[in-house]
């Protein structure tokens, strides 16, 4: 723990643990913790952030990335959320005003518990699926693809203040309302 800047760094020592051994790291924070940022970076590992029971945790920014692994978030609640993986899927549920999700070779499948004002989702070879809890206010959907298509239960309102940018190379983008 670096007390000067209130940072907790946890690093695995790969030379002390066999590569074939399964490793799991669990970090629990006291209830009512106020964090400005939570940054999680992993290499060759899946990352799961479950904030389901942490309704009192206050986050301004959540940033989760894995070079080779799945990124999974549950009940993630922050002003800004950034999820990134090079080879793996991005899944889970989020509540945020600003969402960025990027996967080079994997799908993005997120439940949006609230309507983000800004959303960027990009994948090279994978689909993007967004499931909304309820009909959103006006949203401008900016979709780009080489060989995919957009299917949406949400009406595209090009002049809306909320802008959702979706980009795939060889994947579809689906925006559904929760049934």
Coordinates of N, CA, C and O in Angstrom, one line a residue:
X1 N 0.9 -1.2 0.0 CA 0.0 0.0 0.0 C 0.9 1.2 0.0 O 1.8 1.4 0.8
X2 N 0.6 2.1 -0.9 CA 1.3 3.4 -1.0 C 0.4 4.4 -0.3 O -0.6 4.9 -0.9
X3 N 0.7 4.8 0.9 CA -0.1 5.7 1.7 C -0.1 7.1 1.1 O -1.0 7.9 1.4
X4 N 0.9 7.5 0.4 CA 1.0 8.9 -0.1 C -0.1 9.2 -1.1 O -0.6 10.2 -1.1
X5 N -0.3 8.2 -2.0 CA -1.4 8.5 -3.0 C -2.5 7.5 -2.8 O -3.3 7.3 -3.7
X6 N -2.6 6.8 -1.7 CA -3.8 5.9 -1.4 C -3.9 4.9 -2.5 O -5.0 4.6 -2.9
X7 N -2.8 4.2 -2.8 CA -2.8 3.2 -3.9 C -2.5 1.8 -3.3 O -1.6 1.7 -2.5
X8 N -3.3 0.9 -3.7 CA -3.0 -0.5 -3.4 C -2.6 -1.2 -4.7 O -3.4 -1.4 -5.6
X9 N -1.3 -1.7 -4.8 CA -0.8 -2.4 -5.9 C -0.6 -3.8 -5.5 O 0.0 -4.1 -4.5
X10 N -1.2 -4.7 -6.3 CA -1.0 -6.2 -6.0 C -0.4 -6.8 -7.3 O -1.0 -6.6 -8.4
X11 N 0.7 -7.4 -7.1 CA 1.4 -8.0 -8.3 C 1.7 -9.5 -8.0 O 2.1 -9.9 -7.0
X12 N 1.4 -10.3 -9.1 CA 1.7 -11.7 -9.0 C 3.2 -11.9 -9.3 O 3.8 -11.2 -10.1
X13 N 3.8 -12.8 -8.6 CA 5.2 -13.2 -8.8 C 5.2 -14.5 -9.7 O 5.2 -15.5 -9.1
X14 N 5.3 -14.4 -11.0 CA 5.1 -15.5 -11.8 C 6.2 -16.6 -11.6 O 6.0 -17.7 -11.9
X15 N 7.4 -16.2 -11.1 CA 8.5 -17.2 -10.9 C 8.2 -18.1 -9.7 O 8.8 -19.1 -9.6
X16 N 7.4 -17.6 -8.8 CA 7.1 -18.4 -7.6 C 5.9 -19.3 -7.7 O 5.7 -20.1 -6.8
X17 N 5.1 -19.2 -8.7 CA 3.9 -20.1 -8.9 C 4.0 -20.7 -10.3 O 4.3 -20.1 -11.3
X18 N 3.7 -22.0 -10.3 CA 3.7 -22.7 -11.6 C 2.6 -22.1 -12.5 O 1.5 -21.8 -12.1
X19 N 2.9 -22.0 -13.8 CA 2.0 -21.5 -14.8 C 0.8 -22.4 -14.9 O -0.3 -21.9 -15.3
X20 N 0.9 -23.7 -14.5 CA -0.3 -24.6 -14.7 C -1.2 -24.5 -13.5 O -2.3 -25.0 -13.5
X21 N -0.8 -23.9 -12.4 CA -1.6 -23.7 -11.2 C -2.7 -22.6 -11.5 O -2.3 -21.6 -12.0
X22 N -3.9 -22.9 -11.1 CA -4.9 -21.9 -11.1 C -4.8 -20.9 -10.0 O -4.6 -21.3 -8.9
X23 N -4.8 -19.6 -10.3 CA -4.6 -18.6 -9.3 C -5.9 -17.7 -9.3 O -6.4 -17.4 -10.3
X24 N -6.3 -17.4 -8.1 CA -7.4 -16.5 -7.9 C -7.1 -15.5 -6.8 O -6.5 -15.8 -5.8
X25 N -7.4 -14.2 -7.1 CA -7.1 -13.1 -6.2 C -8.5 -12.5 -5.9 O -9.2 -12.1 -6.8
X26 N -8.8 -12.4 -4.6 CA -10.1 -11.8 -4.2 C -9.7 -10.6 -3.3 O -8.9 -10.7 -2.4
X27 N -10.3 -9.4 -3.6 CA -10.0 -8.2 -2.9 C -11.4 -7.8 -2.3 O -12.3 -7.5 -3.1
X28 N -11.5 -7.6 -1.0 CA -12.7 -7.2 -0.4 C -12.5 -5.8 0.2 O -11.4 -5.6 0.9
X29 N -13.4 -4.9 0.0 CA -13.2 -3.5 0.6 C -14.3 -3.3 1.6 O -15.4 -3.9 1.5
X30 N -14.0 -2.5 2.6 CA -15.0 -2.2 3.6 C -16.3 -1.5 3.0 O -16.1 -0.8 2.1
X31 N -17.4 -1.8 3.6 CA -18.6 -1.2 3.1 C -18.5 0.3 3.3 O -17.8 0.8 4.1
X32 N -19.2 1.1 2.4 CA -19.2 2.5 2.5 C -17.8 3.1 2.1 O -17.6 4.3 2.4
X33 N -17.0 2.3 1.4 CA -15.7 2.8 0.9 C -16.0 3.8 -0.2 O -16.8 3.6 -1.1
X34 N -15.3 4.9 -0.2 CA -15.3 5.9 -1.3 C -14.0 5.8 -2.0 O -12.9 6.1 -1.5
X35 N -14.1 5.4 -3.3 CA -12.9 5.4 -4.2 C -13.2 6.3 -5.3 O -14.2 6.3 -5.9
X36 N -12.2 7.0 -5.7 CA -12.3 7.9 -6.9 C -12.1 7.0 -8.1 O -12.9 7.1 -9.1
X37 N -11.2 6.1 -8.1 CA -10.9 5.2 -9.2 C -10.6 3.8 -8.7 O -10.0 3.6 -7.7
X38 N -11.0 2.9 -9.6 CA -10.6 1.5 -9.4 C -10.1 1.0 -10.7 O -10.9 1.0 -11.7
X39 N -8.8 0.8 -10.8 CA -8.1 0.3 -12.0 C -7.7 -1.1 -11.8 O -6.9 -1.4 -10.9
X40 N -8.1 -2.0 -12.7 CA -7.6 -3.4 -12.7 C -7.0 -3.7 -14.0 O -7.7 -3.6 -15.1
X41 N -5.7 -4.1 -14.0 CA -5.0 -4.5 -15.2 C -4.5 -5.9 -15.1 O -3.9 -6.2 -14.0
X42 N -4.8 -6.8 -16.0 CA -4.3 -8.2 -16.0 C -3.7 -8.6 -17.3 O -4.1 -8.1 -18.3
X43 N -2.8 -9.6 -17.2 CA -2.2 -10.2 -18.4 C -2.5 -11.7 -18.3 O -2.2 -12.3 -17.3
X44 N -3.0 -12.3 -19.4 CA -3.3 -13.7 -19.4 C -4.1 -14.1 -18.2 O -3.9 -15.1 -17.6
X45 N -5.2 -13.4 -18.0 CA -6.1 -13.7 -16.9 C -7.5 -13.2 -17.1 O -7.6 -12.1 -17.7
X46 N -8.5 -13.9 -16.7 CA -9.9 -13.4 -16.6 C -10.0 -12.4 -15.5 O -9.4 -12.6 -14.4
X47 N -10.8 -11.4 -15.6 CA -11.1 -10.5 -14.5 C -12.6 -10.4 -14.3 O -13.3 -10.2 -15.2
X48 N -13.0 -10.6 -13.0 CA -14.4 -10.5 -12.7 C -14.5 -9.5 -11.5 O -13.9 -9.6 -10.5
X49 N -15.4 -8.5 -11.7 CA -15.6 -7.5 -10.7 C -17.1 -7.6 -10.4 O -18.0 -7.4 -11.2
X50 N -17.4 -8.0 -9.1 CA -18.8 -8.2 -8.7 C -19.1 -7.2 -7.6 O -18.6 -7.4 -6.5
X51 N -19.9 -6.2 -7.9 CA -20.3 -5.2 -6.9 C -21.7 -5.3 -6.5 O -22.4 -4.4 -6.1
X52 N -22.3 -6.5 -6.7 CA -23.7 -6.8 -6.5 C -24.1 -6.4 -5.1 O -25.1 -5.7 -4.8
X53 N -23.3 -6.7 -4.1 CA -23.6 -6.5 -2.7 C -23.0 -5.2 -2.2 O -23.1 -4.9 -1.0
X54 N -22.3 -4.4 -3.0 CA -21.6 -3.2 -2.6 C -22.4 -2.0 -3.0 O -21.9 -1.1 -3.7
X55 N -23.7 -1.9 -2.6 CA -24.5 -0.8 -3.0 C -24.0 0.5 -2.4 O -24.5 1.6 -2.8
X56 N -23.2 0.5 -1.4 CA -22.7 1.7 -0.7 C -21.3 2.1 -1.3 O -20.8 3.2 -0.8
X57 N -20.7 1.4 -2.2 CA -19.4 1.7 -2.7 C -19.6 2.8 -3.7 O -20.4 2.7 -4.6
X58 N -18.8 3.9 -3.6 CA -18.9 5.0 -4.5 C -17.7 5.1 -5.3 O -16.6 5.1 -4.8
X59 N -17.9 5.0 -6.7 CA -16.8 5.1 -7.6 C -17.0 6.2 -8.6 O -18.1 6.3 -9.1
X60 N -16.0 7.0 -8.9 CA -16.1 7.9 -10.0 C -15.7 7.3 -11.3 O -16.3 7.5 -12.3
X61 N -14.7 6.4 -11.3 CA -14.2 5.7 -12.5 C -13.8 4.3 -12.2 O -13.1 4.0 -11.2
X62 N -14.3 3.4 -13.1 CA -13.9 2.0 -13.1 C -13.2 1.7 -14.4 O -13.8 1.9 -15.4
X63 N -12.0 1.2 -14.3 CA -11.2 0.8 -15.5 C -10.7 -0.6 -15.4 O -9.9 -0.9 -14.5
X64 N -11.2 -1.5 -16.2 CA -10.8 -2.9 -16.1 C -10.3 -3.3 -17.5 O -10.9 -3.1 -18.5
X65 N -9.1 -3.9 -17.5 CA -8.5 -4.4 -18.8 C -7.7 -5.7 -18.6 O -7.2 -5.9 -17.5
X66 N -7.8 -6.5 -19.6 CA -7.0 -7.8 -19.6 C -6.4 -8.0 -21.0 O -7.1 -7.8 -22.0
X67 N -5.2 -8.3 -21.1 CA -4.5 -8.5 -22.4 C -5.1 -9.8 -23.0 O -5.3 -9.8 -24.2
X68 N -5.2 -10.8 -22.2 CA -5.7 -12.1 -22.8 C -6.6 -12.7 -21.8 O -6.2 -13.5 -20.9
X69 N -7.9 -12.4 -21.8 CA -8.8 -12.9 -20.9 C -10.2 -12.2 -20.9 O -10.3 -11.1 -21.5
X70 N -11.2 -12.9 -20.4 CA -12.5 -12.3 -20.3 C -12.6 -11.2 -19.2 O -12.0 -11.4 -18.2
X71 N -13.3 -10.2 -19.5 CA -13.6 -9.1 -18.5 C -15.1 -9.2 -18.2 O -16.0 -9.1 -19.1
X72 N -15.4 -9.4 -16.9 CA -16.8 -9.6 -16.5 C -17.1 -8.7 -15.3 O -16.3 -8.7 -14.4
X73 N -18.1 -7.9 -15.5 CA -18.5 -6.9 -14.4 C -20.0 -7.2 -14.1 O -20.8 -7.4 -14.9
X74 N -20.3 -7.1 -12.8 CA -21.7 -7.3 -12.3 C -22.0 -6.1 -11.4 O -21.3 -5.9 -10.4
X75 N -23.1 -5.4 -11.7 CA -23.6 -4.3 -11.0 C -22.6 -3.2 -10.8 O -22.5 -2.6 -9.8
X76 N -21.8 -3.0 -11.8 CA -20.7 -2.0 -11.8 C -21.4 -0.6 -11.9 O -22.2 -0.4 -12.7
X77 N -21.1 0.2 -10.9 CA -21.7 1.5 -10.8 C -20.7 2.6 -10.6 O -20.0 2.6 -9.6
X78 N -20.5 3.4 -11.7 CA -19.5 4.5 -11.6 C -19.8 5.5 -12.6 O -20.6 5.3 -13.6
X79 N -19.3 6.7 -12.4 CA -19.6 7.8 -13.4 C -19.1 7.5 -14.7 O -19.7 7.7 -15.7
X80 N -17.9 6.9 -14.8 CA -17.3 6.4 -16.1 C -16.8 5.0 -15.9 O -16.2 4.6 -14.9
X81 N -17.1 4.2 -16.9 CA -16.6 2.8 -16.9 C -15.9 2.5 -18.2 O -16.5 2.8 -19.3
X82 N -14.7 1.9 -18.1 CA -13.9 1.5 -19.3 C -13.6 0.0 -19.1 O -13.0 -0.4 -18.1
X83 N -14.0 -0.8 -20.1 CA -13.7 -2.2 -20.1 C -13.0 -2.6 -21.4 O -13.4 -2.2 -22.5
X84 N -11.9 -3.3 -21.3 CA -11.0 -3.6 -22.4 C -10.4 -4.9 -22.3 O -9.9 -5.3 -21.3
X85 N -10.4 -5.7 -23.5 CA -9.6 -6.9 -23.5 C -9.1 -7.1 -25.0 O -9.8 -6.6 -25.9
X86 N -8.0 -7.7 -25.1 CA -7.4 -7.9 -26.4 C -8.0 -9.2 -27.0 O -8.5 -9.2 -28.1
X87 N -8.0 -10.3 -26.3 CA -8.6 -11.5 -26.8 C -9.5 -12.1 -25.7 O -9.0 -12.8 -24.8
X88 N -10.7 -11.8 -25.7 CA -11.7 -12.3 -24.8 C -13.0 -11.5 -24.9 O -13.0 -10.4 -25.5
X89 N -14.0 -12.0 -24.2 CA -15.3 -11.3 -24.2 C -15.4 -10.3 -23.1 O -14.7 -10.4 -22.1
X90 N -16.4 -9.4 -23.2 CA -16.7 -8.5 -22.2 C -18.2 -8.7 -21.9 O -19.0 -8.7 -22.8
X91 N -18.5 -9.0 -20.6 CA -19.9 -9.3 -20.2 C -20.2 -8.6 -18.9 O -19.3 -8.2 -18.1
X92 N -21.5 -8.6 -18.6 CA -22.0 -8.1 -17.3 C -23.1 -7.1 -17.3 O -23.8 -7.0 -18.3
X93 N -23.2 -6.3 -16.2 CA -24.2 -5.3 -16.1 C -23.6 -4.0 -15.5 O -22.7 -4.1 -14.6
X94 N -24.0 -2.9 -16.0 CA -23.4 -1.6 -15.6 C -24.5 -0.5 -15.4 O -25.5 -0.6 -16.0
X95 N -24.1 0.4 -14.5 CA -24.8 1.7 -14.3 C -23.8 2.8 -14.4 O -23.0 2.9 -13.6
X96 N -23.9 3.6 -15.5 CA -22.9 4.6 -15.7 C -23.5 5.7 -16.7 O -24.4 5.5 -17.4
X97 N -22.8 6.9 -16.6 CA -23.1 7.9 -17.6 C -22.3 7.8 -18.8 O -22.6 8.3 -19.9
X98 N -21.1 7.2 -18.6 CA -20.1 7.1 -19.7 C -19.5 5.7 -19.8 O -18.9 5.3 -18.8
X99 N -19.7 5.0 -20.9 CA -19.3 3.6 -21.0 C -18.4 3.5 -22.2 O -18.8 3.9 -23.3
X100 N -17.2 2.8 -22.0 CA -16.4 2.5 -23.2 C -16.1 1.0 -23.0 O -15.6 0.5 -22.0
X101 N -16.3 0.2 -24.1 CA -16.0 -1.2 -24.1 C -15.3 -1.6 -25.4 O -15.9 -1.3 -26.5
X102 N -14.1 -2.2 -25.3 CA -13.3 -2.5 -26.5 C -12.8 -3.9 -26.4 O -12.2 -4.3 -25.4
X103 N -13.0 -4.7 -27.4 CA -12.5 -6.1 -27.5 C -12.0 -6.3 -28.9 O -12.7 -6.0 -29.9
X104 N -10.7 -6.8 -29.1 CA -10.2 -7.0 -30.4 C -10.8 -8.3 -31.0 O -11.4 -8.3 -32.1
X105 N -10.7 -9.4 -30.2 CA -11.3 -10.6 -30.8 C -12.2 -11.3 -29.7 O -11.8 -12.2 -29.0
X106 N -13.3 -10.7 -29.5 CA -14.3 -11.2 -28.6 C -15.6 -10.4 -28.7 O -15.6 -9.3 -29.2
X107 N -16.6 -10.9 -28.1 CA -17.9 -10.2 -28.1 C -18.0 -9.3 -26.9 O -17.3 -9.4 -25.9
X108 N -19.0 -8.4 -27.0 CA -19.4 -7.5 -25.9 C -20.8 -7.7 -25.7 O -21.7 -7.6 -26.6
X109 N -21.2 -8.1 -24.4 CA -22.5 -8.4 -24.1 C -22.8 -7.8 -22.7 O -22.4 -8.3 -21.7
X110 N -23.5 -6.6 -22.7 CA -23.7 -5.9 -21.5 C -25.1 -5.5 -21.3 O -25.8 -5.1 -22.2
X111 N -25.6 -5.6 -20.0 CA -26.9 -5.1 -19.6 C -26.7 -3.7 -19.1 O -25.9 -3.5 -18.2
X112 N -27.5 -2.8 -19.6 CA -27.4 -1.4 -19.2 C -28.5 -1.1 -18.2 O -29.7 -1.1 -18.6
X113 N -28.2 -1.0 -16.9 CA -29.2 -0.7 -15.9 C -29.7 0.7 -15.9 O -30.9 1.0 -15.5
X114 N -28.9 1.6 -16.4 CA -29.3 3.0 -16.7 C -28.8 3.4 -18.0 O -28.0 2.7 -18.6
X115 N -29.3 4.5 -18.6 CA -29.0 4.9 -19.9 C -27.7 5.8 -19.9 O -27.7 6.9 -19.3
X116 N -26.6 5.3 -20.5 CA -25.4 6.2 -20.5 C -25.7 7.4 -21.5 O -26.3 7.2 -22.5
X117 N -25.1 8.5 -21.1 CA -25.1 9.7 -22.0 C -24.1 9.5 -23.1 O -24.4 10.0 -24.2
X118 N -23.0 8.8 -22.8 CA -22.0 8.5 -23.9 C -21.7 7.0 -23.8 O -21.5 6.5 -22.7
X119 N -21.7 6.4 -25.0 CA -21.3 5.0 -25.1 C -20.5 4.7 -26.3 O -20.9 5.2 -27.4
X120 N -19.4 4.0 -26.1 CA -18.6 3.6 -27.3 C -18.3 2.1 -27.1 O -17.7 1.7 -26.0
X121 N -18.7 1.3 -28.0 CA -18.4 -0.1 -28.0 C -17.8 -0.5 -29.3 O -18.3 -0.2 -30.4
X122 N -16.6 -1.2 -29.3 CA -15.9 -1.5 -30.5 C -15.3 -2.9 -30.4 O -14.7 -3.3 -29.4
X123 N -15.5 -3.7 -31.4 CA -14.9 -5.0 -31.5 C -14.5 -5.3 -33.0 O -15.2 -4.9 -33.9
X124 N -13.4 -6.0 -33.1 CA -12.9 -6.3 -34.5 C -13.7 -7.6 -35.0 O -14.3 -7.6 -36.0
X125 N -13.6 -8.7 -34.2 CA -14.3 -9.9 -34.6 C -15.1 -10.4 -33.5 O -14.7 -11.3 -32.7
X126 N -16.3 -9.8 -33.4 CA -17.2 -10.2 -32.4 C -18.5 -9.4 -32.5 O -18.5 -8.4 -33.2
X127 N -19.5 -9.8 -31.8 CA -20.8 -9.1 -31.8 C -20.9 -8.2 -30.6 O -20.2 -8.4 -29.6
X128 N -21.7 -7.1 -30.7 CA -22.0 -6.2 -29.6 C -23.5 -6.4 -29.3 O -24.3 -6.3 -30.2
X129 N -23.8 -6.8 -28.0 CA -25.2 -6.9 -27.6 C -25.3 -6.0 -26.4 O -24.7 -6.2 -25.4
X130 N -26.3 -5.1 -26.5 CA -26.6 -4.2 -25.3 C -28.1 -4.5 -25.0 O -29.0 -4.5 -25.9
X131 N -28.4 -4.8 -23.7 CA -29.7 -5.0 -23.3 C -30.1 -4.0 -22.3 O -29.4 -3.8 -21.3
X132 N -31.2 -3.2 -22.5 CA -31.6 -2.1 -21.7 C -32.7 -2.5 -20.8 O -33.6 -3.3 -21.2
X133 N -32.7 -2.0 -19.5 CA -33.7 -2.3 -18.5 C -35.0 -1.7 -18.9 O -36.1 -2.2 -18.6
X134 N -35.0 -0.6 -19.6 CA -36.2 0.1 -20.0 C -35.9 1.0 -21.3 O -34.8 1.2 -21.6
X135 N -37.0 1.4 -21.9 CA -36.9 2.2 -23.1 C -36.1 3.5 -22.8 O -36.5 4.2 -21.8
X136 N -35.0 3.8 -23.5 CA -34.2 5.0 -23.1 C -34.9 6.2 -23.7 O -35.8 6.2 -24.5
X137 N -34.4 7.3 -23.2 CA -34.7 8.6 -23.8 C -34.1 8.6 -25.1 O -33.4 7.7 -25.5
X138 N -34.2 9.7 -25.9 CA -33.7 9.8 -27.2 C -32.2 9.5 -27.2 O -31.4 9.9 -26.4
X139 N -31.8 8.6 -28.2 CA -30.4 8.2 -28.4 C -30.0 8.3 -29.8 O -30.7 7.9 -30.7
X140 N -28.8 8.9 -30.1 CA -28.3 8.9 -31.4 C -27.4 7.7 -31.6 O -26.4 7.6 -30.8
X141 N -27.7 6.8 -32.5 CA -26.9 5.6 -32.6 C -26.0 5.7 -33.9 O -26.5 5.9 -35.0
X142 N -24.7 5.7 -33.7 CA -23.7 5.8 -34.8 C -23.1 4.5 -34.9 O -22.2 4.1 -34.1
X143 N -23.5 3.7 -36.0 CA -23.0 2.3 -36.2 C -22.2 2.2 -37.4 O -22.6 2.7 -38.5
X144 N -21.0 1.6 -37.3 CA -20.1 1.4 -38.4 C -19.7 -0.1 -38.4 O -19.4 -0.6 -37.4
X145 N -19.7 -0.7 -39.6 CA -19.3 -2.1 -39.7 C -18.8 -2.3 -41.2 O -19.1 -1.6 -42.1
X146 N -18.0 -3.4 -41.3 CA -17.6 -3.8 -42.6 C -18.5 -4.9 -43.1 O -19.0 -4.8 -44.2
X147 N -18.9 -5.9 -42.3 CA -19.7 -7.0 -42.7 C -20.8 -7.4 -41.7 O -21.1 -8.6 -41.5
X148 N -21.3 -6.4 -40.9 CA -22.3 -6.8 -39.9 C -23.5 -5.9 -40.1 O -23.6 -5.2 -41.0
X149 N -24.5 -6.1 -39.2 CA -25.7 -5.3 -39.3 C -26.2 -4.9 -37.9 O -25.8 -5.5 -36.9
X150 N -27.0 -3.9 -37.8 CA -27.5 -3.4 -36.6 C -29.0 -3.8 -36.5 O -29.8 -3.6 -37.4
X151 N -29.3 -4.4 -35.4 CA -30.7 -4.7 -35.0 C -31.0 -3.9 -33.7 O -30.3 -4.1 -32.7
X152 N -32.1 -3.1 -33.7 CA -32.3 -2.3 -32.5 C -33.8 -2.2 -32.1 O -34.6 -1.9 -33.0
X153 N -34.1 -2.4 -30.8 CA -35.4 -2.1 -30.3 C -35.6 -0.6 -30.0 O -36.6 -0.1 -29.6
X154 N -34.5 0.1 -30.1 CA -34.4 1.6 -29.7 C -34.4 2.4 -31.0 O -33.7 2.1 -32.0
X155 N -35.2 3.4 -31.0 CA -35.3 4.3 -32.2 C -34.1 5.2 -32.2 O -33.7 5.8 -31.2
X156 N -33.5 5.3 -33.4 CA -32.3 6.2 -33.6 C -32.8 7.6 -33.8 O -33.6 7.9 -34.7
X157 N -32.3 8.5 -32.9 CA -32.7 9.9 -33.0 C -31.4 10.7 -33.2 O -30.7 11.0 -32.3
X158 N -31.0 10.9 -34.5 CA -29.7 11.5 -34.8 C -29.4 12.8 -34.1 O -28.2 13.1 -33.9
X159 N -30.3 13.6 -33.7 CA -30.1 14.8 -33.0 C -30.1 14.7 -31.5 O -30.0 15.7 -30.8
X160 N -30.2 13.5 -30.9 CA -30.3 13.3 -29.5 C -29.0 13.7 -28.8 O -27.9 13.6 -29.4
X161 N -29.1 14.2 -27.6 CA -27.9 14.5 -26.8 C -27.0 13.3 -26.4 O -25.8 13.4 -26.3
X162 N -27.7 12.2 -26.2 CA -27.0 10.9 -25.8 C -26.5 10.3 -27.1 O -27.3 10.0 -28.0
X163 N -25.2 10.0 -27.2 CA -24.6 9.4 -28.4 C -24.0 8.1 -28.1 O -23.2 8.0 -27.2
X164 N -24.4 7.1 -28.8 CA -23.9 5.7 -28.7 C -23.2 5.4 -30.0 O -23.8 5.3 -31.0
X165 N -21.9 5.1 -29.9 CA -21.1 4.8 -31.0 C -20.7 3.3 -31.0 O -20.1 2.8 -30.0
X166 N -21.2 2.5 -32.0 CA -20.9 1.1 -32.1 C -20.1 0.8 -33.3 O -20.5 1.3 -34.4
X167 N -19.1 0.0 -33.2 CA -18.2 -0.3 -34.3 C -17.8 -1.7 -34.3 O -17.3 -2.2 -33.3
X168 N -18.0 -2.4 -35.4 CA -17.5 -3.8 -35.6 C -16.9 -3.9 -37.0 O -17.2 -3.1 -37.9
X169 N -16.0 -4.9 -37.1 CA -15.4 -5.2 -38.4 C -16.2 -6.3 -39.0 O -16.8 -6.2 -40.1
X170 N -16.3 -7.4 -38.3 CA -17.0 -8.6 -38.8 C -18.0 -9.1 -37.7 O -17.9 -10.2 -37.3
X171 N -18.9 -8.2 -37.2 CA -19.8 -8.6 -36.2 C -21.1 -7.8 -36.3 O -21.1 -6.7 -36.9
X172 N -22.1 -8.2 -35.6 CA -23.4 -7.5 -35.6 C -23.5 -6.7 -34.3 O -22.7 -7.0 -33.4
X173 N -24.4 -5.8 -34.3 CA -24.7 -5.0 -33.1 C -26.2 -5.1 -32.8 O -27.0 -4.9 -33.8
X174 N -26.5 -5.5 -31.6 CA -27.9 -5.7 -31.2 C -28.2 -4.8 -30.0 O -27.4 -4.9 -29.0
X175 N -29.3 -4.1 -30.0 CA -29.7 -3.3 -28.9 C -31.2 -3.8 -28.6 O -32.1 -3.6 -29.4
X176 N -31.3 -4.4 -27.4 CA -32.6 -5.0 -27.0 C -33.1 -4.4 -25.8 O -32.4 -3.9 -24.9
X177 N -34.5 -4.4 -25.6 CA -35.1 -4.1 -24.4 C -35.3 -5.3 -23.6 O -35.7 -6.4 -24.1
X178 N -35.0 -5.3 -22.3 CA -35.2 -6.4 -21.4 C -36.7 -6.9 -21.4 O -37.6 -6.0 -21.3
X179 N -36.9 -8.1 -21.5 CA -38.3 -8.7 -21.6 C -38.9 -8.8 -20.2 O -38.3 -9.2 -19.3

